[in-house]
Amino acid sequence: ELQFGPKLNAATELLDRWVQDGQGDRPCVQGAGVRWTYAELQAESNRIAHVLIEELGVVPGNRVLLRGANTPQLAACWFAVIKAGAIAVATMPLLRAVELGKVIAKAEVTHALCDAALAGELAAAQLQNPVLRGICHFRSAAPDGLEARAARQPAWFTNVDTASDDCALIAFTSGTTGQPKGTMHFHRDILAICRCWPPHCLRADASDVFIGSPPLAFTFGLGGLLLFPMSVGASAVLLEKPAPDALLAAMAEHRATVCFTAPTSYRAMAPLVGQHDLSSLRKCVSAGEALPAATRALWKQATGIELIDGIGATELLHIFISHTEDTAKPGATGRPVPGYQACILDDGGQPLRAGQVGHLAVKGPTGCRYLADERQHQYVQNGWNLTGDSYLIDDDGYFVYQARTDDMIISGGYNIAGPEVEAALLSHPAVAECAVIGVPDEERGQLVKAFVVLREGHAGDVRALQEHVKATIAPYKYPRAIEFRATLPRTETGKLQRFRLRDTA
Ligand code: 3UK
């Protein structure tokens, strides 16, 4: 059971506990030229917590923006903020001044810890947003940089005595459409996600070495590459530039055992696997987007490993429907993670039967708390979180993803889920990546249109791809238009931005 007392600090449970238990010498995080044990990460974050409080004037409840690629130094900053009883406001490294400005204004950010390499855009954002009072740069050689300041502080610190329902983290949604929304998560939420999905679906232990691509600013990455390894005393490799070839090379170099990345990244890595020694790899997790059956098959063929798929959301902090590698079913996401309930509702909020497509609704220990956003009442209705996904439950009780509700295509009276057409196209050897959208059509309402990125050495044959789809799924779903592209628009979290294709189509 997930019972937390009234007082709780997530850093005490995930970090200090290991040192207290005499396990401080265990490896904890490495990357960006450093390799820290649990005791070393604790000392680093303790020193930074002193800097925050004594030099920058941070008080409990202040919002502290964090900006940087995945590095142990960023992890130390994250824990320092939590230890100081402040709120971490995680931001994606690629954000520019305009977007950072929105985050600062919306989350009322007063302080920031920023990787010196990414200082420019944040400085520009601060000019427009004076609410941001203090910025300190880490991975900096400057005399007023974080390292120089931290070196003058003691390595011990008593964590601020936070309540279990004090806010610890504000995470912004990646925003496949519209304005980014800030979501608030409490100390107990941070620990709840460590006790739900990982022990049931991942089953990692202290000997594991975690690696992967999602930024720590994306809760998929925060959980998979920092909170989950630390909750079992394992270690993590943090990569600043986790492109598919670099990720494969790092997996081999560090003898990684658990990998977290998005479906497109597995798809891109699969043909390159033979060039690397991945004999250490045991578990591979896919999330962020639907996992096409063809990608699952390619990865299994290349590595022998059955991907663990899971759907998560920033609003719910982490994965809430998933399976283990033993219960994987191609094309299905899985069953509700223990601790969570899920059902499928019609437009009027009534539960649907097996096989019927409707709105995914989820309830559990974590849930949506938007930061001052009127969309709160759309996302949470009658205590259920409505994720905006269309799903059905099959006869085995597995939840089968259809599409983002906004992305469902209605053509000639048929409901067509773009991702199903994408999955069919992806099983053709010429297709590297693809996206399927509905474009306006006088006769059919909408027309199914595919954007395809070809694999190297393959020619674009529209008829062949159309015939392949007709032979794979119900023929009426085939894309009546196909356009070849060199790349597809994606968010920093690896999600297709179908709305951008719709805008240009
Ligand atoms: C989609 C999936 C099908 C789905 C996330 C794991 O992606 C995460 O959070 P976001 O807020 O987006 C949430 C939306 O993404 N999605 C995610 N995973 C899957 N669709 N199959 C999947 N396996 O539309 C969902 O509503 O960016 C994922 C952990 C933490 C996360 N924040």
mmCIF file of N, CA, C and O and ligand atoms in Angstrom, residues 92 172-176 218-221 223 228 263 286-291 308-321 333 360 379 386-391 401-405 491 493 495, ligand 1:
data_model
loop_
_atom_site.group_PDB
_atom_site.id
_atom_site.type_symbol
_atom_site.label_atom_id
_atom_site.label_comp_id
_atom_site.label_asym_id
_atom_site.label_seq_id
_atom_site.Cartn_x
_atom_site.Cartn_y
_atom_site.Cartn_z
ATOM 1 N N MET A 92 13.095 21.772 -20.967
ATOM 2 C CA MET A 92 13.786 21.075 -22.047
ATOM 3 C C MET A 92 14.967 21.898 -22.556
ATOM 4 O O MET A 92 14.834 23.097 -22.793
ATOM 5 N N PHE A 172 6.362 20.641 -17.368
ATOM 6 C CA PHE A 172 5.537 21.159 -18.466
ATOM 7 C C PHE A 172 5.292 20.069 -19.492
ATOM 8 O O PHE A 172 6.179 19.256 -19.773
ATOM 9 N N THR A 173 4.073 20.040 -20.010
ATOM 10 C CA THR A 173 3.746 19.051 -21.041
ATOM 11 C C THR A 173 4.498 19.414 -22.311
ATOM 12 O O THR A 173 4.759 20.579 -22.582
ATOM 13 N N SER A 174 4.807 18.369 -23.071
ATOM 14 C CA SER A 174 5.599 18.599 -24.280
ATOM 15 C C SER A 174 4.780 19.358 -25.311
ATOM 16 O O SER A 174 5.334 20.029 -26.178
ATOM 17 N N GLY A 175 3.445 19.284 -25.212
ATOM 18 C CA GLY A 175 2.623 20.114 -26.075
ATOM 19 C C GLY A 175 2.669 19.728 -27.536
ATOM 20 O O GLY A 175 3.331 20.384 -28.334
ATOM 21 N N THR A 176 1.979 18.617 -27.906
ATOM 22 C CA THR A 176 1.886 18.297 -29.332
ATOM 23 C C THR A 176 0.980 19.321 -30.007
ATOM 24 O O THR A 176 1.025 19.510 -31.197
ATOM 25 N N PHE A 218 11.748 15.786 -18.983
ATOM 26 C CA PHE A 218 10.565 15.035 -19.413
ATOM 27 C C PHE A 218 10.377 13.973 -18.336
ATOM 28 O O PHE A 218 11.324 13.270 -18.002
ATOM 29 N N THR A 219 9.172 13.852 -17.780
ATOM 30 C CA THR A 219 9.051 12.957 -16.622
ATOM 31 C C THR A 219 9.348 11.498 -16.977
ATOM 32 O O THR A 219 9.728 10.720 -16.110
ATOM 33 N N PHE A 220 9.219 11.128 -18.260
ATOM 34 C CA PHE A 220 9.638 9.790 -18.692
ATOM 35 C C PHE A 220 11.125 9.588 -18.368
ATOM 36 O O PHE A 220 11.531 8.547 -17.830
ATOM 37 N N GLY A 221 11.940 10.611 -18.673
ATOM 38 C CA GLY A 221 13.375 10.538 -18.403
ATOM 39 C C GLY A 221 13.695 10.685 -16.925
ATOM 40 O O GLY A 221 14.552 9.983 -16.393
ATOM 41 N N GLY A 223 11.937 9.797 -14.337
ATOM 42 C CA GLY A 223 11.669 8.512 -13.695
ATOM 43 C C GLY A 223 12.670 7.460 -14.146
ATOM 44 O O GLY A 223 13.383 6.863 -13.330
ATOM 45 N N PHE A 228 13.893 5.960 -10.772
ATOM 46 C CA PHE A 228 13.743 4.502 -10.703
ATOM 47 C C PHE A 228 15.060 3.799 -10.379
ATOM 48 O O PHE A 228 15.081 2.938 -9.496
ATOM 49 N N PRO A 263 9.824 4.860 -29.283
ATOM 50 C CA PRO A 263 9.718 3.871 -30.367
ATOM 51 C C PRO A 263 10.589 4.206 -31.584
ATOM 52 O O PRO A 263 11.250 3.302 -32.125
ATOM 53 N N SER A 286 9.840 1.220 -23.833
ATOM 54 C CA SER A 286 9.403 2.156 -24.871
ATOM 55 C C SER A 286 8.207 2.936 -24.361
ATOM 56 O O SER A 286 7.253 2.344 -23.850
ATOM 57 N N ALA A 287 8.229 4.263 -24.510
ATOM 58 C CA ALA A 287 7.074 5.084 -24.146
ATOM 59 C C ALA A 287 7.175 6.411 -24.859
ATOM 60 O O ALA A 287 8.173 6.711 -25.503
ATOM 61 N N GLY A 288 6.112 7.201 -24.722
ATOM 62 C CA GLY A 288 6.077 8.515 -25.344
ATOM 63 C C GLY A 288 5.141 8.546 -26.535
ATOM 64 O O GLY A 288 4.495 9.546 -26.810
ATOM 65 N N GLU A 289 5.101 7.441 -27.255
ATOM 66 C CA GLU A 289 4.247 7.281 -28.429
ATOM 67 C C GLU A 289 3.876 5.826 -28.510
ATOM 68 O O GLU A 289 4.527 4.972 -27.919
ATOM 69 N N ALA A 290 2.830 5.541 -29.319
ATOM 70 C CA ALA A 290 2.431 4.153 -29.514
ATOM 71 C C ALA A 290 3.586 3.362 -30.124
ATOM 72 O O ALA A 290 4.328 3.873 -30.954
ATOM 73 N N LEU A 291 3.745 2.121 -29.674
ATOM 74 C CA LEU A 291 4.794 1.246 -30.192
ATOM 75 C C LEU A 291 4.212 0.395 -31.318
ATOM 76 O O LEU A 291 3.407 -0.508 -31.068
ATOM 77 N N ILE A 308 9.310 -3.516 -23.413
ATOM 78 C CA ILE A 308 8.249 -3.236 -22.439
ATOM 79 C C ILE A 308 7.646 -1.893 -22.843
ATOM 80 O O ILE A 308 8.330 -0.864 -22.804
ATOM 81 N N ASP A 309 6.385 -1.917 -23.281
ATOM 82 C CA ASP A 309 5.702 -0.688 -23.701
ATOM 83 C C ASP A 309 4.899 -0.170 -22.509
ATOM 84 O O ASP A 309 4.387 -0.961 -21.708
ATOM 85 N N GLY A 310 4.784 1.135 -22.394
ATOM 86 C CA GLY A 310 3.959 1.702 -21.335
ATOM 87 C C GLY A 310 3.478 3.066 -21.756
ATOM 88 O O GLY A 310 4.240 3.832 -22.345
ATOM 89 N N ILE A 311 2.203 3.369 -21.435
ATOM 90 C CA ILE A 311 1.738 4.732 -21.691
ATOM 91 C C ILE A 311 1.806 5.515 -20.392
ATOM 92 O O ILE A 311 1.346 5.062 -19.331
ATOM 93 N N GLY A 312 2.435 6.677 -20.495
ATOM 94 C CA GLY A 312 2.512 7.588 -19.363
ATOM 95 C C GLY A 312 2.090 8.957 -19.831
ATOM 96 O O GLY A 312 1.832 9.163 -21.020
ATOM 97 N N ALA A 313 2.004 9.901 -18.919
ATOM 98 C CA ALA A 313 1.672 11.274 -19.277
ATOM 99 C C ALA A 313 2.275 12.196 -18.226
ATOM 100 O O ALA A 313 2.383 11.816 -17.055
ATOM 101 N N THR A 314 2.652 13.377 -18.645
ATOM 102 C CA THR A 314 3.193 14.365 -17.721
ATOM 103 C C THR A 314 2.185 14.627 -16.605
ATOM 104 O O THR A 314 2.568 14.771 -15.445
ATOM 105 N N GLU A 315 0.899 14.672 -16.963
ATOM 106 C CA GLU A 315 -0.156 14.940 -15.971
ATOM 107 C C GLU A 315 -0.201 13.875 -14.883
ATOM 108 O O GLU A 315 -0.579 14.163 -13.747
ATOM 109 N N LEU A 316 0.122 12.631 -15.233
ATOM 110 C CA LEU A 316 0.081 11.533 -14.267
ATOM 111 C C LEU A 316 1.492 11.170 -13.792
ATOM 112 O O LEU A 316 1.669 10.169 -13.102
ATOM 113 N N LEU A 317 2.461 11.952 -14.199
ATOM 114 C CA LEU A 317 3.870 11.823 -13.841
ATOM 115 C C LEU A 317 4.597 10.684 -14.559
ATOM 116 O O LEU A 317 5.681 10.871 -15.069
ATOM 117 N N HIS A 318 4.018 9.469 -14.556
ATOM 118 C CA HIS A 318 4.717 8.378 -15.261
ATOM 119 C C HIS A 318 3.746 7.346 -15.824
ATOM 120 O O HIS A 318 2.572 7.662 -16.060
ATOM 121 N N ILE A 319 4.234 6.123 -16.039
ATOM 122 C CA ILE A 319 3.465 5.098 -16.763
ATOM 123 C C ILE A 319 2.327 4.538 -15.907
ATOM 124 O O ILE A 319 2.529 4.192 -14.749
ATOM 125 N N PHE A 320 1.134 4.409 -16.523
ATOM 126 C CA PHE A 320 -0.022 3.882 -15.801
ATOM 127 C C PHE A 320 -0.673 2.675 -16.477
ATOM 128 O O PHE A 320 -1.507 2.007 -15.882
ATOM 129 N N ILE A 321 -0.345 2.417 -17.738
ATOM 130 C CA ILE A 321 -0.786 1.162 -18.377
ATOM 131 C C ILE A 321 0.441 0.562 -19.047
ATOM 132 O O ILE A 321 1.142 1.248 -19.803
ATOM 133 N N THR A 333 -1.012 -1.928 -25.531
ATOM 134 C CA THR A 333 -0.155 -1.258 -24.536
ATOM 135 C C THR A 333 -0.024 -2.104 -23.273
ATOM 136 O O THR A 333 1.018 -2.093 -22.626
ATOM 137 N N LEU A 360 -9.891 7.153 -23.059
ATOM 138 C CA LEU A 360 -9.177 6.511 -21.951
ATOM 139 C C LEU A 360 -9.336 7.367 -20.692
ATOM 140 O O LEU A 360 -9.120 8.582 -20.734
ATOM 141 N N TYR A 379 -9.433 17.821 -18.209
ATOM 142 C CA TYR A 379 -8.570 16.642 -18.006
ATOM 143 C C TYR A 379 -9.092 15.756 -16.880
ATOM 144 O O TYR A 379 -9.042 14.530 -16.965
ATOM 145 N N LEU A 386 -8.683 12.206 -17.922
ATOM 146 C CA LEU A 386 -8.956 11.925 -19.338
ATOM 147 C C LEU A 386 -7.735 12.370 -20.135
ATOM 148 O O LEU A 386 -7.471 13.568 -20.276
ATOM 149 N N THR A 387 -6.996 11.382 -20.619
ATOM 150 C CA THR A 387 -5.673 11.675 -21.180
ATOM 151 C C THR A 387 -5.735 12.244 -22.592
ATOM 152 O O THR A 387 -4.717 12.686 -23.115
ATOM 153 N N GLY A 388 -6.920 12.172 -23.217
ATOM 154 C CA GLY A 388 -7.018 12.649 -24.604
ATOM 155 C C GLY A 388 -6.677 11.577 -25.613
ATOM 156 O O GLY A 388 -6.465 11.876 -26.787
ATOM 157 N N ASP A 389 -6.625 10.321 -25.149
ATOM 158 C CA ASP A 389 -6.323 9.213 -26.052
ATOM 159 C C ASP A 389 -7.565 8.380 -26.315
ATOM 160 O O ASP A 389 -8.387 8.160 -25.412
ATOM 161 N N SER A 390 -7.693 7.900 -27.561
ATOM 162 C CA SER A 390 -8.740 6.933 -27.907
ATOM 163 C C SER A 390 -8.164 5.537 -27.753
ATOM 164 O O SER A 390 -7.084 5.249 -28.281
ATOM 165 N N TYR A 391 -8.884 4.711 -27.028
ATOM 166 C CA TYR A 391 -8.417 3.356 -26.724
ATOM 167 C C TYR A 391 -9.582 2.387 -26.833
ATOM 168 O O TYR A 391 -10.754 2.788 -26.805
ATOM 169 N N TYR A 401 -4.220 0.954 -27.982
ATOM 170 C CA TYR A 401 -4.185 2.354 -28.390
ATOM 171 C C TYR A 401 -4.758 2.521 -29.784
ATOM 172 O O TYR A 401 -4.477 1.718 -30.670
ATOM 173 N N GLN A 402 -5.547 3.581 -29.997
ATOM 174 C CA GLN A 402 -6.059 3.890 -31.333
ATOM 175 C C GLN A 402 -5.385 5.154 -31.876
ATOM 176 O O GLN A 402 -4.795 5.119 -32.946
ATOM 177 N N ALA A 403 -5.505 6.236 -31.154
ATOM 178 C CA ALA A 403 -4.952 7.524 -31.618
ATOM 179 C C ALA A 403 -5.132 8.542 -30.509
ATOM 180 O O ALA A 403 -5.882 8.307 -29.563
ATOM 181 N N ARG A 404 -4.460 9.674 -30.615
ATOM 182 C CA ARG A 404 -4.858 10.838 -29.832
ATOM 183 C C ARG A 404 -6.267 11.175 -30.330
ATOM 184 O O ARG A 404 -6.520 11.140 -31.534
ATOM 185 N N THR A 405 -7.178 11.492 -29.423
ATOM 186 C CA THR A 405 -8.558 11.729 -29.837
ATOM 187 C C THR A 405 -8.622 12.800 -30.940
ATOM 188 O O THR A 405 -9.374 12.647 -31.901
ATOM 189 N N THR A 491 8.516 16.558 -31.534
ATOM 190 C CA THR A 491 8.852 17.312 -30.335
ATOM 191 C C THR A 491 10.198 16.817 -29.820
ATOM 192 O O THR A 491 10.711 15.783 -30.267
ATOM 193 N N THR A 493 10.626 15.387 -27.238
ATOM 194 C CA THR A 493 10.409 14.109 -26.563
ATOM 195 C C THR A 493 10.156 12.993 -27.569
ATOM 196 O O THR A 493 9.789 11.895 -27.193
ATOM 197 N N LYS A 495 7.865 12.872 -30.036
ATOM 198 C CA LYS A 495 6.494 12.683 -30.531
ATOM 199 C C LYS A 495 6.291 13.346 -31.875
ATOM 200 O O LYS A 495 6.728 14.471 -32.087
HETATM 201 C C1 3UK B 1 1.095 9.468 -25.614
HETATM 202 C C2 3UK B 1 1.553 6.996 -25.685
HETATM 203 C C3 3UK B 1 0.643 5.244 -26.878
HETATM 204 C C4 3UK B 1 -0.365 9.478 -25.187
HETATM 205 C C5 3UK B 1 5.230 10.060 -20.822
HETATM 206 C C6 3UK B 1 5.939 7.853 -20.126
HETATM 207 O O1 3UK B 1 4.659 10.636 -23.059
HETATM 208 C C7 3UK B 1 4.638 10.948 -21.875
HETATM 209 O O2 3UK B 1 4.066 12.122 -21.449
HETATM 210 P P1 3UK B 1 3.513 13.334 -22.339
HETATM 211 O O3 3UK B 1 2.810 14.254 -21.430
HETATM 212 O O4 3UK B 1 2.470 12.683 -23.375
HETATM 213 C C8 3UK B 1 1.384 11.882 -22.958
HETATM 214 C C9 3UK B 1 0.703 11.281 -24.168
HETATM 215 O O5 3UK B 1 1.680 10.599 -24.993
HETATM 216 N N1 3UK B 1 1.797 8.229 -25.195
HETATM 217 C C10 3UK B 1 2.772 8.134 -24.265
HETATM 218 N N2 3UK B 1 3.182 6.844 -24.163
HETATM 219 C C11 3UK B 1 2.449 6.118 -25.039
HETATM 220 N N3 3UK B 1 0.664 6.561 -26.601
HETATM 221 N N4 3UK B 1 1.463 4.335 -26.307
HETATM 222 C C12 3UK B 1 2.391 4.724 -25.392
HETATM 223 N N5 3UK B 1 3.223 3.816 -24.827
HETATM 224 O O6 3UK B 1 -1.071 10.210 -26.165
HETATM 225 C C13 3UK B 1 -0.320 10.218 -23.856
HETATM 226 O O7 3UK B 1 -1.571 10.758 -23.501
HETATM 227 O O8 3UK B 1 4.615 13.907 -23.167
HETATM 228 C C14 3UK B 1 5.420 8.711 -21.097
HETATM 229 C C15 3UK B 1 6.267 8.332 -18.890
HETATM 230 C C16 3UK B 1 6.089 9.666 -18.594
HETATM 231 C C17 3UK B 1 5.568 10.535 -19.570
HETATM 232 N N6 3UK B 1 5.419 11.844 -19.247
#
